[in-house]
Amino acid sequence: MSDDTTAPVAAPFRNADAVFCGPLPVEISMEPIVSGAEFAYEDVLLDDDNGFFAVWACDAGVYPRHKDRRGSFMYLLEGGGSIVDEDGTEYELTADSILILPFGWKGRWKITKTVRKVYVHTTPVPPYREGVQKCTFVPTDEVAQDGVVFDGPDGTALLRTTEVGEHTEEMRGRARFVYVLSGIAVLENTDGSQTKLTSGATVGLPDGWSGTLRVTEPLRTFDVISTPAR
């Protein structure tokens, strides 16, 4: 007799302690480097067709970058510095700000105080935007506003509030990456396993995942929705 059951898709998770001060075991080169730290460190939650999802930290330095393969969505947990578009436009980076470097972006990082962040790399899907792209930046004092932050070939980023109650979640042809800003909820997988979501936690819901979100205090999140690469 054939077995038609499908194993539940796991939802990678880190609680607030792991996100803010947990070990970052993977060392990665920061080349090309103008000056500063030669390596960054990260804790990888997910690395597959859905996207690359990690907690990351790097000390001070200046790093030119060209987003010629993927888009990057970031929530800064701590640190300081700036991001500079190719045209010279500069944005100050502070804790609790949001930075999105879309596919096609060119510029440089200027880190002045160790930056720690939660971030997602996504593979863009056509139609692509032509030419060099500017970053999308949401300063700390604007993160309190719900709404779409970015929508493009790389995916969609939004700030949103999920009200108290039971909400069915089903990922089909897309993935959702979540950083919890405030509130309390329990995420229950189809196999009955549960994950408690509180401020500072982060979780990924890959393509094929389904379950229930039970919100007991309004849950405010920074979300990235991606289309998995095929």
Short mmCIF file of C-alpha atoms in Angstrom, two decimals:
data_model
loop_
_atom_site.label_atom_id
_atom_site.label_comp_id
_atom_site.label_asym_id
_atom_site.label_seq_id
_atom_site.Cartn_x
_atom_site.Cartn_y
_atom_site.Cartn_z
CA MET A 1 0.00 0.00 0.00
CA SER A 2 1.42 3.42 -0.94
CA ASP A 3 1.81 6.13 1.67
CA ASP A 4 0.23 9.38 0.44
CA THR A 5 1.00 11.34 3.59
CA THR A 6 3.28 14.32 3.29
CA ALA A 7 5.59 15.35 6.10
CA PRO A 8 4.80 18.79 7.54
CA VAL A 9 7.06 21.60 6.33
CA ALA A 10 9.15 22.93 9.22
CA ALA A 11 9.07 26.61 10.21
CA PRO A 12 12.62 27.67 11.24
CA PHE A 13 12.50 29.77 14.42
CA ARG A 14 14.71 31.73 16.81
CA ASN A 15 13.46 33.30 20.05
CA ALA A 16 14.43 36.82 21.10
CA ASP A 17 17.44 35.69 23.16
CA ALA A 18 18.89 33.84 20.17
CA VAL A 19 18.18 36.74 17.82
CA PHE A 20 19.71 39.47 19.98
CA CYS A 21 22.59 37.71 21.72
CA GLY A 22 22.77 34.12 20.50
CA PRO A 23 25.94 32.73 18.90
CA LEU A 24 26.60 33.43 15.22
CA PRO A 25 28.64 30.38 14.22
CA VAL A 26 29.14 30.94 10.49
CA GLU A 27 32.06 33.18 9.44
CA ILE A 28 31.72 34.91 6.06
CA SER A 29 34.15 37.09 4.14
CA MET A 30 33.21 40.76 3.71
CA GLU A 31 35.20 41.15 0.47
CA PRO A 32 35.31 43.56 -1.29
CA ILE A 33 36.49 45.79 1.56
CA VAL A 34 37.58 49.42 1.53
CA SER A 35 38.45 49.31 5.24
CA GLY A 36 37.44 47.61 8.47
CA ALA A 37 36.45 44.13 9.62
CA GLU A 38 37.34 41.31 7.24
CA PHE A 39 34.58 38.96 8.38
CA ALA A 40 30.94 39.02 9.43
CA TYR A 41 29.17 36.26 11.39
CA GLU A 42 25.72 34.78 11.07
CA ASP A 43 23.26 32.19 12.28
CA VAL A 44 21.44 30.69 9.28
CA LEU A 45 17.80 29.71 9.80
CA LEU A 46 17.01 28.73 6.21
CA ASP A 47 18.93 28.42 2.95
CA ASP A 48 16.92 26.93 0.07
CA ASP A 49 14.68 27.93 -2.83
CA ASN A 50 12.46 29.98 -0.49
CA GLY A 51 15.33 32.36 0.32
CA PHE A 52 18.31 32.81 2.60
CA PHE A 53 17.23 33.74 6.14
CA ALA A 54 19.71 34.60 8.90
CA VAL A 55 20.77 36.69 11.89
CA TRP A 56 23.99 38.58 11.00
CA ALA A 57 26.54 40.87 12.64
CA CYS A 58 29.55 42.84 11.42
CA ASP A 59 31.96 45.30 13.02
CA ALA A 60 32.89 48.72 11.64
CA GLY A 61 34.05 49.08 8.06
CA VAL A 62 33.30 50.34 4.55
CA TYR A 63 32.02 47.81 2.01
CA PRO A 64 31.07 48.46 -1.63
CA ARG A 65 28.25 46.25 -2.86
CA HIS A 66 26.34 45.46 -6.07
CA LYS A 67 23.11 43.47 -5.81
CA ASP A 68 23.47 41.66 -9.13
CA ARG A 69 21.95 38.30 -8.09
CA ARG A 70 19.48 38.79 -5.23
CA GLY A 71 17.48 41.31 -3.27
CA SER A 72 18.07 41.85 0.47
CA PHE A 73 15.52 42.74 3.16
CA MET A 74 16.89 43.75 6.58
CA TYR A 75 15.65 44.74 10.02
CA LEU A 76 18.44 46.34 12.07
CA LEU A 77 18.54 45.19 15.68
CA GLU A 78 21.44 47.34 16.88
CA GLY A 79 24.43 49.33 15.69
CA GLY A 80 24.97 52.36 13.52
CA GLY A 81 26.36 53.70 10.29
CA SER A 82 24.93 54.58 6.90
CA ILE A 83 24.03 53.18 3.52
CA VAL A 84 25.01 55.15 0.41
CA ASP A 85 23.35 54.77 -2.99
CA GLU A 86 25.50 54.98 -6.11
CA ASP A 87 24.27 58.54 -6.71
CA GLY A 88 25.62 59.60 -3.29
CA THR A 89 22.30 59.65 -1.39
CA GLU A 90 23.06 58.61 2.18
CA TYR A 91 20.76 57.22 4.87
CA GLU A 92 21.59 56.92 8.56
CA LEU A 93 21.26 53.39 9.94
CA THR A 94 20.04 52.98 13.52
CA ALA A 95 18.49 50.22 15.60
CA ASP A 96 14.88 49.41 14.59
CA SER A 97 15.22 50.77 11.08
CA ILE A 98 14.46 48.82 7.90
CA LEU A 99 16.73 48.61 4.86
CA ILE A 100 15.95 47.00 1.51
CA LEU A 101 18.60 46.65 -1.19
CA PRO A 102 16.74 45.50 -4.31
CA PHE A 103 18.15 43.52 -7.21
CA GLY A 104 20.13 46.07 -9.27
CA TRP A 105 21.22 48.23 -6.31
CA LYS A 106 24.75 49.64 -6.19
CA GLY A 107 26.39 51.51 -3.33
CA ARG A 108 28.29 50.97 -0.13
CA TRP A 109 27.87 50.17 3.54
CA LYS A 110 29.56 52.46 6.08
CA ILE A 111 29.34 50.71 9.46
CA THR A 112 30.52 52.81 12.42
CA LYS A 113 29.18 50.68 15.27
CA THR A 114 28.72 46.89 15.14
CA VAL A 115 25.51 46.15 13.22
CA ARG A 116 23.35 43.14 14.07
CA LYS A 117 20.35 42.40 11.90
CA VAL A 118 17.77 39.86 10.78
CA TYR A 119 17.79 39.57 7.01
CA VAL A 120 16.44 37.72 4.00
CA HIS A 121 18.02 37.28 0.56
CA THR A 122 15.49 36.52 -2.18
CA THR A 123 15.79 35.56 -5.85
CA PRO A 124 14.01 38.11 -8.06
CA VAL A 125 11.40 36.99 -10.58
CA PRO A 126 10.69 38.73 -13.91
CA PRO A 127 9.79 41.33 -15.00
CA TYR A 128 12.94 42.94 -13.60
CA ARG A 129 13.48 46.64 -13.04
CA GLU A 130 16.03 48.08 -15.42
CA GLY A 131 19.13 50.00 -14.43
CA VAL A 132 20.71 50.77 -11.08
CA GLN A 133 18.15 50.76 -8.25
CA LYS A 134 18.02 52.90 -5.14
CA CYS A 135 17.61 51.41 -1.68
CA THR A 136 14.36 51.57 0.27
CA PHE A 137 14.88 52.82 3.82
CA VAL A 138 12.41 53.18 6.70
CA PRO A 139 13.86 55.19 9.62
CA THR A 140 13.19 54.16 13.19
CA ASP A 141 10.49 56.78 13.81
CA GLU A 142 8.41 55.50 10.85
CA VAL A 143 8.44 51.80 11.73
CA ALA A 144 5.33 52.35 13.88
CA GLN A 145 3.21 52.79 10.73
CA ASP A 146 1.60 49.73 9.12
CA GLY A 147 1.73 49.39 5.35
CA VAL A 148 3.66 48.09 2.36
CA VAL A 149 7.32 49.10 2.53
CA PHE A 150 8.49 47.61 -0.76
CA ASP A 151 6.94 45.68 -3.65
CA GLY A 152 9.05 44.50 -6.55
CA PRO A 153 10.63 41.56 -8.39
CA ASP A 154 12.45 40.61 -5.17
CA GLY A 155 9.25 40.26 -3.13
CA THR A 156 7.05 42.32 -0.85
CA ALA A 157 7.95 43.81 2.51
CA LEU A 158 5.32 45.14 4.87
CA LEU A 159 4.66 46.21 8.42
CA ARG A 160 1.38 44.84 9.70
CA THR A 161 -0.74 44.07 12.73
CA THR A 162 -2.60 40.78 13.17
CA GLU A 163 -5.47 41.13 15.62
CA VAL A 164 -6.38 38.80 18.48
CA GLY A 165 -7.96 35.58 17.27
CA GLU A 166 -7.27 32.37 15.36
CA HIS A 167 -5.87 32.75 11.85
CA THR A 168 -5.28 29.96 9.32
CA GLU A 169 -1.95 30.30 7.54
CA GLU A 170 -1.13 28.49 4.30
CA MET A 171 1.90 29.09 2.08
CA ARG A 172 1.32 28.05 -1.53
CA GLY A 173 3.78 29.29 -4.15
CA ARG A 174 5.25 31.82 -1.74
CA ALA A 175 7.20 32.05 1.51
CA ARG A 176 6.81 34.41 4.46
CA PHE A 177 9.62 35.56 6.73
CA VAL A 178 8.57 37.23 9.98
CA TYR A 179 10.27 39.39 12.59
CA VAL A 180 8.02 40.08 15.61
CA LEU A 181 7.98 43.69 16.78
CA SER A 182 5.42 43.26 19.57
CA GLY A 183 2.57 41.07 20.76
CA ILE A 184 2.09 37.39 21.63
CA ALA A 185 0.93 34.45 19.51
CA VAL A 186 1.30 30.71 19.20
CA LEU A 187 2.10 29.22 15.81
CA GLU A 188 0.76 25.66 15.52
CA ASN A 189 1.95 23.36 12.74
CA THR A 190 -0.29 20.74 11.15
CA ASP A 191 1.52 18.05 13.19
CA GLY A 192 0.43 19.77 16.42
CA SER A 193 3.85 21.18 17.35
CA GLN A 194 3.76 24.75 18.65
CA THR A 195 6.05 27.79 18.62
CA LYS A 196 5.46 30.80 20.85
CA LEU A 197 6.01 34.14 19.14
CA THR A 198 6.92 37.17 21.26
CA SER A 199 8.73 40.45 20.69
CA GLY A 200 12.15 39.91 19.12
CA ALA A 201 11.47 36.42 17.76
CA THR A 202 11.78 35.52 14.10
CA VAL A 203 10.25 32.67 12.09
CA GLY A 204 10.10 31.53 8.46
CA LEU A 205 7.04 29.98 6.80
CA PRO A 206 8.36 28.25 3.65
CA ASP A 207 6.36 27.32 0.57
CA GLY A 208 4.15 24.35 1.49
CA TRP A 209 3.85 25.23 5.17
CA SER A 210 0.40 25.39 6.75
CA GLY A 211 -0.92 25.81 10.26
CA THR A 212 -2.71 28.11 12.65
CA LEU A 213 -1.69 31.38 14.25
CA ARG A 214 -3.42 31.99 17.60
CA VAL A 215 -2.92 35.62 18.59
CA THR A 216 -3.52 36.55 22.25
CA GLU A 217 -2.04 40.08 22.07
CA PRO A 218 -2.13 42.02 18.77
CA LEU A 219 0.90 40.81 16.82
CA ARG A 220 2.90 43.47 15.01
CA THR A 221 5.42 42.16 12.52
CA PHE A 222 7.87 43.05 9.77
CA ASP A 223 7.15 40.56 6.99
CA VAL A 224 8.93 39.63 3.78
CA ILE A 225 6.93 37.66 1.20
CA SER A 226 9.00 35.95 -1.49
CA THR A 227 8.33 33.77 -4.50
CA PRO A 228 10.52 30.65 -4.21
CA ALA A 229 13.05 30.16 -6.99
CA ARG A 230 12.27 27.31 -9.39
#
